[in-house]
């Protein structure tokens, strides 16, 4: 638990935060609206004797207190997908519409890609990129099981993403759900801190900056980019946004989130960030009994 100690200065009720990080997280599933409705899924789970609790802020999410998402018929039919509550936030914030062209820059294994396709009623184009072939295989399997036909998969480094294979036009929206130190997944993965080092945090921040930069460049002026991580480290969150504000044509925008959250921090370890990073949202495990998460919404200004 040592890495958590560094967040004492920025987390309110630190002992409650630490205690929540030590509690296991129950499984949750998202209803795949390409194939089913929340009502149909609830009935199917009832008929299979699987306990499910609706999530109050999102009518397409259920917590399964006693079951695992991949071991029931609604899962095999592609009616549900295992996805924890906070993981459903970024696609909701990106809010794509049917017909949009959307880039999911770090997509595998596809929880958010398939959520984007569902939000678009599977009409339009979701380009799903990842640089890890093994994880791309899981992305393809999930895409097929969930029946999403609007997804095109690319295997490449998102920092060098080319628009050419897709006609060269910029995207309407981009999701940048970057690789990170995963501190916020500690309730699901008790080993999450085993290989934690500050040099890994600082190293991965370089990748995050490169991917976010490419996403802003690849999105049309007026378009939206959502940046998210499942970690608490400001080096991977506000510092990456601060870099994007300096180096690319974008600005942070406000958004509503019906989960208890805290604003982005404007100072860390002697470094001051652009005050607008407060528009980003930090989701802590002790506030909503979820995993930890960070999510920011940016508008591409084009100048
Ligand atoms: C947080 S995970 C993405 C989870 C995914 N968005 C989901 O909801 O299922 C980050 C992903 O980024 C991929 N990745 C890491 N570096 C990358 C890079 N330079 N370009 C593209 N993908 C990268 C990893 O393979 C990993 O699958």
CSV table of C-alpha atoms and ligand atoms in Angstrom, one decimal:
chain,number,residue,atom,x,y,z
A,1,UNK,CA,0.0,0.0,0.0
A,2,UNK,CA,3.0,2.3,0.2
A,3,UNK,CA,2.4,4.2,-3.1
A,4,UNK,CA,-1.0,5.3,-1.8
A,5,UNK,CA,0.8,7.3,1.0
A,6,UNK,CA,2.0,9.8,-1.6
A,7,UNK,CA,-1.6,10.9,-2.2
A,8,UNK,CA,-2.3,11.8,1.5
A,9,UNK,CA,-1.9,15.6,0.7
A,10,UNK,CA,-4.5,15.5,-2.1
A,11,UNK,CA,-7.2,13.0,-0.9
A,12,UNK,CA,-9.8,14.0,1.6
A,13,UNK,CA,-10.5,11.5,4.4
A,14,UNK,CA,-7.3,9.6,3.6
A,15,UNK,CA,-8.0,6.7,6.0
A,16,UNK,CA,-11.4,6.0,4.4
A,17,UNK,CA,-9.6,6.1,1.0
A,18,UNK,CA,-7.0,3.6,2.1
A,19,UNK,CA,-9.6,1.3,3.7
A,20,UNK,CA,-11.8,1.4,0.5
A,21,UNK,CA,-8.7,0.5,-1.6
A,22,UNK,CA,-8.3,-2.6,0.6
A,23,UNK,CA,-11.9,-3.8,0.0
A,24,UNK,CA,-12.5,-6.1,-3.0
A,25,UNK,CA,-14.7,-4.7,-5.7
A,26,UNK,CA,-17.8,-6.7,-6.8
A,27,UNK,CA,-18.2,-7.5,-10.5
A,28,UNK,CA,-20.3,-5.2,-12.7
A,29,UNK,CA,-21.8,-5.6,-16.2
A,30,UNK,CA,-22.9,-3.2,-18.9
A,31,UNK,CA,-25.9,-3.9,-21.0
A,32,UNK,CA,-25.0,-4.2,-24.7
A,33,UNK,CA,-27.8,-2.1,-26.2
A,34,UNK,CA,-26.9,-3.4,-29.7
A,35,UNK,CA,-28.4,-6.7,-28.7
A,36,UNK,CA,-30.6,-6.2,-25.6
A,37,UNK,CA,-32.3,-3.8,-23.2
A,38,UNK,CA,-31.7,-3.3,-19.5
A,39,UNK,CA,-35.1,-4.8,-18.8
A,40,UNK,CA,-34.4,-7.9,-20.9
A,41,UNK,CA,-31.1,-8.4,-19.2
A,42,UNK,CA,-32.6,-8.0,-15.7
A,43,UNK,CA,-35.2,-10.7,-16.5
A,44,UNK,CA,-32.6,-13.0,-18.0
A,45,UNK,CA,-30.4,-12.6,-14.9
A,46,UNK,CA,-33.4,-13.2,-12.6
A,47,UNK,CA,-34.4,-16.3,-14.6
A,48,UNK,CA,-30.8,-17.7,-14.2
A,49,UNK,CA,-31.0,-16.9,-10.4
A,50,UNK,CA,-28.1,-14.4,-10.7
A,51,UNK,CA,-28.4,-11.6,-8.2
A,52,UNK,CA,-28.0,-8.2,-9.8
A,53,UNK,CA,-28.2,-4.6,-8.4
A,54,UNK,CA,-28.9,-1.7,-10.8
A,55,UNK,CA,-26.5,1.2,-10.6
A,56,UNK,CA,-28.2,4.4,-9.8
A,57,UNK,CA,-26.3,6.8,-12.0
A,58,UNK,CA,-26.4,4.7,-15.2
A,59,UNK,CA,-29.4,2.6,-16.3
A,60,UNK,CA,-27.3,0.2,-18.4
A,61,UNK,CA,-25.1,-1.1,-15.5
A,62,UNK,CA,-25.7,-3.8,-13.0
A,63,UNK,CA,-23.5,-5.0,-10.1
A,64,UNK,CA,-23.4,-8.8,-9.7
A,65,UNK,CA,-22.6,-9.3,-6.1
A,66,UNK,CA,-22.1,-13.1,-6.3
A,67,UNK,CA,-21.4,-13.9,-9.9
A,68,UNK,CA,-18.6,-13.3,-12.4
A,69,UNK,CA,-19.7,-11.6,-15.7
A,70,UNK,CA,-18.3,-14.2,-18.0
A,71,UNK,CA,-20.1,-17.3,-16.7
A,72,UNK,CA,-23.7,-16.9,-17.6
A,73,UNK,CA,-26.0,-17.1,-20.7
A,74,UNK,CA,-26.6,-13.4,-21.1
A,75,UNK,CA,-22.8,-13.0,-21.4
A,76,UNK,CA,-22.5,-15.7,-24.0
A,77,UNK,CA,-25.4,-14.2,-26.0
A,78,UNK,CA,-23.5,-10.9,-26.0
A,79,UNK,CA,-26.3,-9.1,-24.1
A,80,UNK,CA,-23.8,-8.0,-21.3
A,81,UNK,CA,-20.2,-7.2,-21.0
A,82,UNK,CA,-18.1,-7.2,-17.8
A,83,UNK,CA,-17.2,-3.6,-17.2
A,84,UNK,CA,-16.7,-1.9,-13.9
A,85,UNK,CA,-18.7,1.2,-13.1
A,86,UNK,CA,-16.0,3.8,-13.5
A,87,UNK,CA,-14.8,2.3,-16.8
A,88,UNK,CA,-18.2,3.3,-18.2
A,89,UNK,CA,-17.6,7.0,-17.5
A,90,UNK,CA,-15.3,8.1,-20.5
A,91,UNK,CA,-17.5,6.8,-23.3
A,92,UNK,CA,-20.5,8.5,-21.6
A,93,UNK,CA,-18.6,11.7,-21.4
A,94,UNK,CA,-17.4,11.5,-25.0
A,95,UNK,CA,-21.1,11.1,-25.9
A,96,UNK,CA,-20.8,10.0,-29.6
A,97,UNK,CA,-23.8,10.2,-31.9
A,98,UNK,CA,-24.9,7.8,-34.7
A,99,UNK,CA,-23.0,8.5,-37.8
A,100,UNK,CA,-19.9,10.0,-36.1
A,101,UNK,CA,-16.3,9.0,-36.9
A,102,UNK,CA,-14.6,8.2,-33.6
A,103,UNK,CA,-11.0,7.1,-32.8
A,104,UNK,CA,-10.4,4.9,-29.8
A,105,UNK,CA,-6.7,5.3,-29.5
A,106,UNK,CA,-5.9,2.6,-26.9
A,107,UNK,CA,-8.8,0.3,-27.4
A,108,UNK,CA,-8.1,-3.3,-26.3
A,109,UNK,CA,-9.8,-5.3,-24.9
A,110,UNK,CA,-12.6,-3.2,-26.1
A,111,UNK,CA,-14.9,-2.4,-23.2
A,112,UNK,CA,-15.1,1.2,-24.1
A,113,UNK,CA,-14.9,0.6,-27.9
A,114,UNK,CA,-18.0,-1.5,-27.8
A,115,UNK,CA,-19.7,0.9,-25.5
A,116,UNK,CA,-19.0,3.7,-28.0
A,117,UNK,CA,-20.5,1.6,-30.9
A,118,UNK,CA,-23.6,0.9,-28.8
A,119,UNK,CA,-24.0,4.6,-28.0
A,120,UNK,CA,-23.9,5.2,-31.7
A,121,UNK,CA,-26.5,2.6,-32.3
A,122,UNK,CA,-23.7,0.8,-34.3
A,123,UNK,CA,-24.0,3.5,-37.1
A,124,UNK,CA,-20.9,5.4,-38.1
A,125,UNK,CA,-17.3,4.4,-37.7
A,126,UNK,CA,-15.2,3.5,-34.6
A,127,UNK,CA,-11.5,3.1,-35.4
A,128,UNK,CA,-10.1,1.0,-32.6
A,129,UNK,CA,-6.3,1.1,-32.2
A,130,UNK,CA,-4.0,-0.9,-30.0
A,131,UNK,CA,-0.3,-1.8,-30.2
A,132,UNK,CA,-0.6,-5.2,-28.4
A,133,UNK,CA,-1.6,-8.1,-30.7
A,134,UNK,CA,-2.6,-10.4,-27.8
A,135,UNK,CA,-5.0,-7.7,-26.5
A,136,UNK,CA,-6.3,-7.0,-30.0
A,137,UNK,CA,-7.3,-10.6,-30.2
A,138,UNK,CA,-9.5,-10.1,-27.1
A,139,UNK,CA,-10.8,-6.8,-28.7
A,140,UNK,CA,-11.9,-8.7,-31.8
A,141,UNK,CA,-13.6,-11.5,-29.8
A,142,UNK,CA,-15.5,-9.0,-27.7
A,143,UNK,CA,-16.5,-7.0,-30.8
A,144,UNK,CA,-17.9,-10.2,-32.4
A,145,UNK,CA,-19.7,-11.5,-29.3
A,146,UNK,CA,-21.3,-8.1,-28.8
A,147,UNK,CA,-22.3,-7.9,-32.5
A,148,UNK,CA,-20.8,-4.4,-33.1
A,149,UNK,CA,-20.2,-4.0,-36.8
A,150,UNK,CA,-19.1,-0.3,-36.9
A,151,UNK,CA,-15.7,-1.1,-35.4
A,152,UNK,CA,-12.5,-1.2,-37.5
A,153,UNK,CA,-9.4,-2.5,-35.7
A,154,UNK,CA,-5.8,-1.2,-36.3
A,155,UNK,CA,-2.6,-2.6,-34.9
A,156,UNK,CA,-0.2,0.3,-34.5
A,157,UNK,CA,1.4,2.7,-32.1
A,158,UNK,CA,-1.3,5.4,-31.5
A,159,UNK,CA,1.4,8.1,-31.4
A,160,UNK,CA,2.0,7.5,-35.1
A,161,UNK,CA,-1.7,6.9,-36.1
A,162,UNK,CA,-2.3,7.4,-39.8
A,163,UNK,CA,-5.5,8.8,-41.1
A,164,UNK,CA,-4.8,7.6,-44.6
A,165,UNK,CA,-6.4,4.1,-44.5
A,166,UNK,CA,-9.7,5.8,-43.5
A,167,UNK,CA,-9.8,8.5,-46.1
A,168,UNK,CA,-7.7,11.1,-44.4
A,169,UNK,CA,-10.5,13.1,-42.8
A,170,UNK,CA,-10.1,14.1,-39.1
A,171,UNK,CA,-12.3,12.4,-36.5
A,172,UNK,CA,-15.4,14.0,-34.8
A,173,UNK,CA,-14.3,12.5,-31.4
A,174,UNK,CA,-11.5,10.6,-29.9
A,175,UNK,CA,-11.2,8.5,-26.7
A,176,UNK,CA,-7.7,8.4,-25.1
A,177,UNK,CA,-7.9,5.7,-22.4
A,178,UNK,CA,-4.2,5.4,-22.0
A,179,UNK,CA,-2.0,2.7,-20.5
A,180,UNK,CA,-1.2,3.8,-16.9
A,181,UNK,CA,0.2,2.6,-13.6
A,182,UNK,CA,-3.4,1.3,-12.8
A,183,UNK,CA,-3.3,2.3,-9.1
A,184,UNK,CA,-7.1,2.8,-9.2
A,185,UNK,CA,-7.6,-0.9,-10.0
A,186,UNK,CA,-6.1,-2.1,-6.7
A,187,UNK,CA,-9.6,-3.3,-5.4
A,188,UNK,CA,-9.8,-5.7,-8.5
A,189,UNK,CA,-6.1,-6.5,-8.8
A,190,UNK,CA,-4.5,-6.7,-5.3
A,191,UNK,CA,-1.1,-7.1,-7.1
A,192,UNK,CA,-1.4,-3.7,-8.8
A,193,UNK,CA,1.3,-2.1,-6.6
A,194,UNK,CA,3.8,-5.0,-6.7
A,195,UNK,CA,5.8,-3.5,-9.6
A,196,UNK,CA,5.0,0.1,-8.8
A,197,UNK,CA,8.0,2.5,-9.3
A,198,UNK,CA,8.1,6.2,-9.8
A,199,UNK,CA,10.2,5.7,-12.9
A,200,UNK,CA,7.5,3.6,-14.4
A,201,UNK,CA,4.9,6.4,-13.6
A,202,UNK,CA,7.2,9.0,-15.2
A,203,UNK,CA,8.0,6.8,-18.2
A,204,UNK,CA,4.4,5.9,-19.0
A,205,UNK,CA,3.5,9.6,-18.8
A,206,UNK,CA,5.7,10.1,-21.9
A,207,UNK,CA,3.6,7.6,-23.8
A,208,UNK,CA,0.4,9.2,-22.5
A,209,UNK,CA,1.5,12.6,-23.7
A,210,UNK,CA,2.3,11.3,-27.2
A,211,UNK,CA,-1.0,9.5,-27.6
A,212,UNK,CA,-3.0,12.5,-26.3
A,213,UNK,CA,-1.1,14.9,-28.7
A,214,UNK,CA,-1.9,12.6,-31.7
A,215,UNK,CA,-5.6,12.4,-30.7
A,216,UNK,CA,-5.9,16.2,-30.6
A,217,UNK,CA,-4.1,16.5,-34.0
A,218,UNK,CA,-6.4,13.8,-35.5
A,219,UNK,CA,-9.7,15.4,-34.3
A,220,UNK,CA,-11.4,18.1,-36.3
A,221,UNK,CA,-11.6,21.6,-34.8
A,222,UNK,CA,-14.7,21.8,-32.6
A,223,UNK,CA,-14.4,18.0,-32.0
A,224,UNK,CA,-14.1,16.4,-28.6
A,225,UNK,CA,-11.3,14.4,-27.0
A,226,UNK,CA,-11.8,12.5,-23.7
A,227,UNK,CA,-8.6,11.6,-21.7
A,228,UNK,CA,-8.9,8.9,-19.0
A,229,UNK,CA,-6.7,6.8,-16.7
A,230,UNK,CA,-7.4,4.4,-13.9
A,231,UNK,CA,-4.7,5.9,-11.7
A,232,UNK,CA,-4.3,8.6,-9.1
A,233,UNK,CA,-0.8,9.8,-10.1
A,234,UNK,CA,-0.9,13.5,-11.1
A,235,UNK,CA,2.2,12.8,-13.3
A,236,UNK,CA,-0.2,10.7,-15.5
A,237,UNK,CA,-3.2,12.9,-15.2
A,238,UNK,CA,-3.1,16.7,-14.7
A,239,UNK,CA,0.6,16.9,-15.9
A,240,UNK,CA,-0.4,15.2,-19.2
A,241,UNK,CA,-3.3,17.6,-19.6
A,242,UNK,CA,-1.0,20.6,-18.9
A,243,UNK,CA,1.4,19.3,-21.6
A,244,UNK,CA,-1.5,19.0,-24.1
A,245,UNK,CA,-2.7,22.6,-23.3
A,246,UNK,CA,0.8,23.9,-24.0
A,247,UNK,CA,1.7,21.8,-27.0
A,248,UNK,CA,-1.6,21.3,-28.9
A,249,UNK,CA,-4.7,23.2,-30.0
A,250,UNK,CA,-7.2,22.3,-27.3
A,251,UNK,CA,-8.9,23.5,-24.2
A,252,UNK,CA,-10.5,21.7,-21.2
A,253,UNK,CA,-14.2,21.9,-20.9
A,254,UNK,CA,-16.7,21.3,-18.1
A,255,UNK,CA,-19.0,18.3,-18.0
A,256,UNK,CA,-21.5,16.8,-15.6
A,257,UNK,CA,-20.9,13.6,-13.8
A,258,UNK,CA,-23.5,12.0,-11.6
A,259,UNK,CA,-20.8,10.3,-9.4
A,260,UNK,CA,-19.2,12.0,-6.4
A,261,UNK,CA,-15.8,13.3,-7.6
A,262,UNK,CA,-13.1,15.9,-6.9
A,263,UNK,CA,-11.6,18.4,-9.3
A,264,UNK,CA,-8.2,18.0,-10.9
A,265,UNK,CA,-5.3,19.2,-8.8
A,266,UNK,CA,-3.4,22.3,-9.8
A,267,UNK,CA,-0.1,21.6,-8.0
A,268,UNK,CA,1.9,18.5,-7.4
A,269,UNK,CA,5.4,17.9,-6.2
A,270,UNK,CA,6.4,21.5,-6.7
A,271,UNK,CA,4.9,21.8,-10.1
A,272,UNK,CA,2.0,24.1,-10.9
A,273,UNK,CA,-0.5,23.2,-13.7
A,274,UNK,CA,-2.8,25.3,-15.8
A,275,UNK,CA,-5.8,26.2,-13.5
A,276,UNK,CA,-8.2,24.8,-16.1
A,277,UNK,CA,-7.1,21.2,-15.2
A,278,UNK,CA,-9.6,21.6,-12.3
A,279,UNK,CA,-12.3,20.8,-14.9
A,280,UNK,CA,-11.0,17.2,-15.0
A,281,UNK,CA,-12.6,14.8,-12.5
A,282,UNK,CA,-10.9,12.5,-10.0
A,283,UNK,CA,-13.1,9.6,-8.8
A,284,UNK,CA,-11.9,8.0,-5.6
A,285,UNK,CA,-12.9,4.5,-4.3
A,286,UNK,CA,-14.2,5.8,-0.9
A,287,UNK,CA,-16.7,8.2,-2.4
A,288,UNK,CA,-18.9,5.9,-4.5
A,289,UNK,CA,-17.6,2.5,-3.5
A,290,UNK,CA,-16.0,2.0,-7.0
A,291,UNK,CA,-12.5,1.7,-8.5
A,292,UNK,CA,-10.4,4.9,-8.8
A,293,UNK,CA,-10.5,6.9,-12.1
A,294,UNK,CA,-9.5,10.1,-13.8
A,295,UNK,CA,-11.4,11.7,-16.7
A,296,UNK,CA,-11.1,14.9,-18.6
A,297,UNK,CA,-13.0,16.4,-21.6
A,298,UNK,CA,-11.2,18.5,-24.1
A,299,UNK,CA,-12.4,20.5,-27.1
A,300,UNK,CA,-10.1,20.8,-30.1
A,301,UNK,CA,-9.8,24.5,-31.0
A,302,UNK,CA,-7.7,24.1,-34.1
A,303,UNK,CA,-5.5,27.2,-33.4
B,1,LIG,C1,-6.1,1.1,-20.2
B,1,LIG,S1,-5.9,-0.1,-21.5
B,1,LIG,C2,-7.2,0.2,-22.6
B,1,LIG,C3,-8.5,-0.4,-22.1
B,1,LIG,C4,-9.6,-0.2,-23.1
B,1,LIG,N1,-9.8,1.2,-23.5
B,1,LIG,C5,-10.9,-0.8,-22.7
B,1,LIG,O1,-11.8,-0.1,-22.1
B,1,LIG,O2,-11.1,-2.0,-22.8
B,1,LIG,C6,-4.6,0.7,-22.4
B,1,LIG,C7,-4.2,0.0,-23.7
B,1,LIG,O3,-3.3,0.8,-24.4
B,1,LIG,C8,-2.5,-0.1,-25.2
B,1,LIG,N2,-1.3,0.7,-25.5
B,1,LIG,C9,-0.2,0.9,-24.8
B,1,LIG,N3,0.7,1.7,-25.5
B,1,LIG,C10,0.1,2.0,-26.7
B,1,LIG,C11,0.5,2.7,-27.8
B,1,LIG,N4,1.6,3.4,-27.9
B,1,LIG,N5,-0.4,2.8,-28.9
B,1,LIG,C12,-1.6,2.1,-28.8
B,1,LIG,N6,-2.0,1.4,-27.8
B,1,LIG,C13,-1.2,1.3,-26.7
B,1,LIG,C14,-2.3,-1.3,-24.3
B,1,LIG,O4,-2.0,-2.5,-25.1
B,1,LIG,C15,-3.7,-1.4,-23.6
B,1,LIG,O5,-4.5,-2.3,-24.3
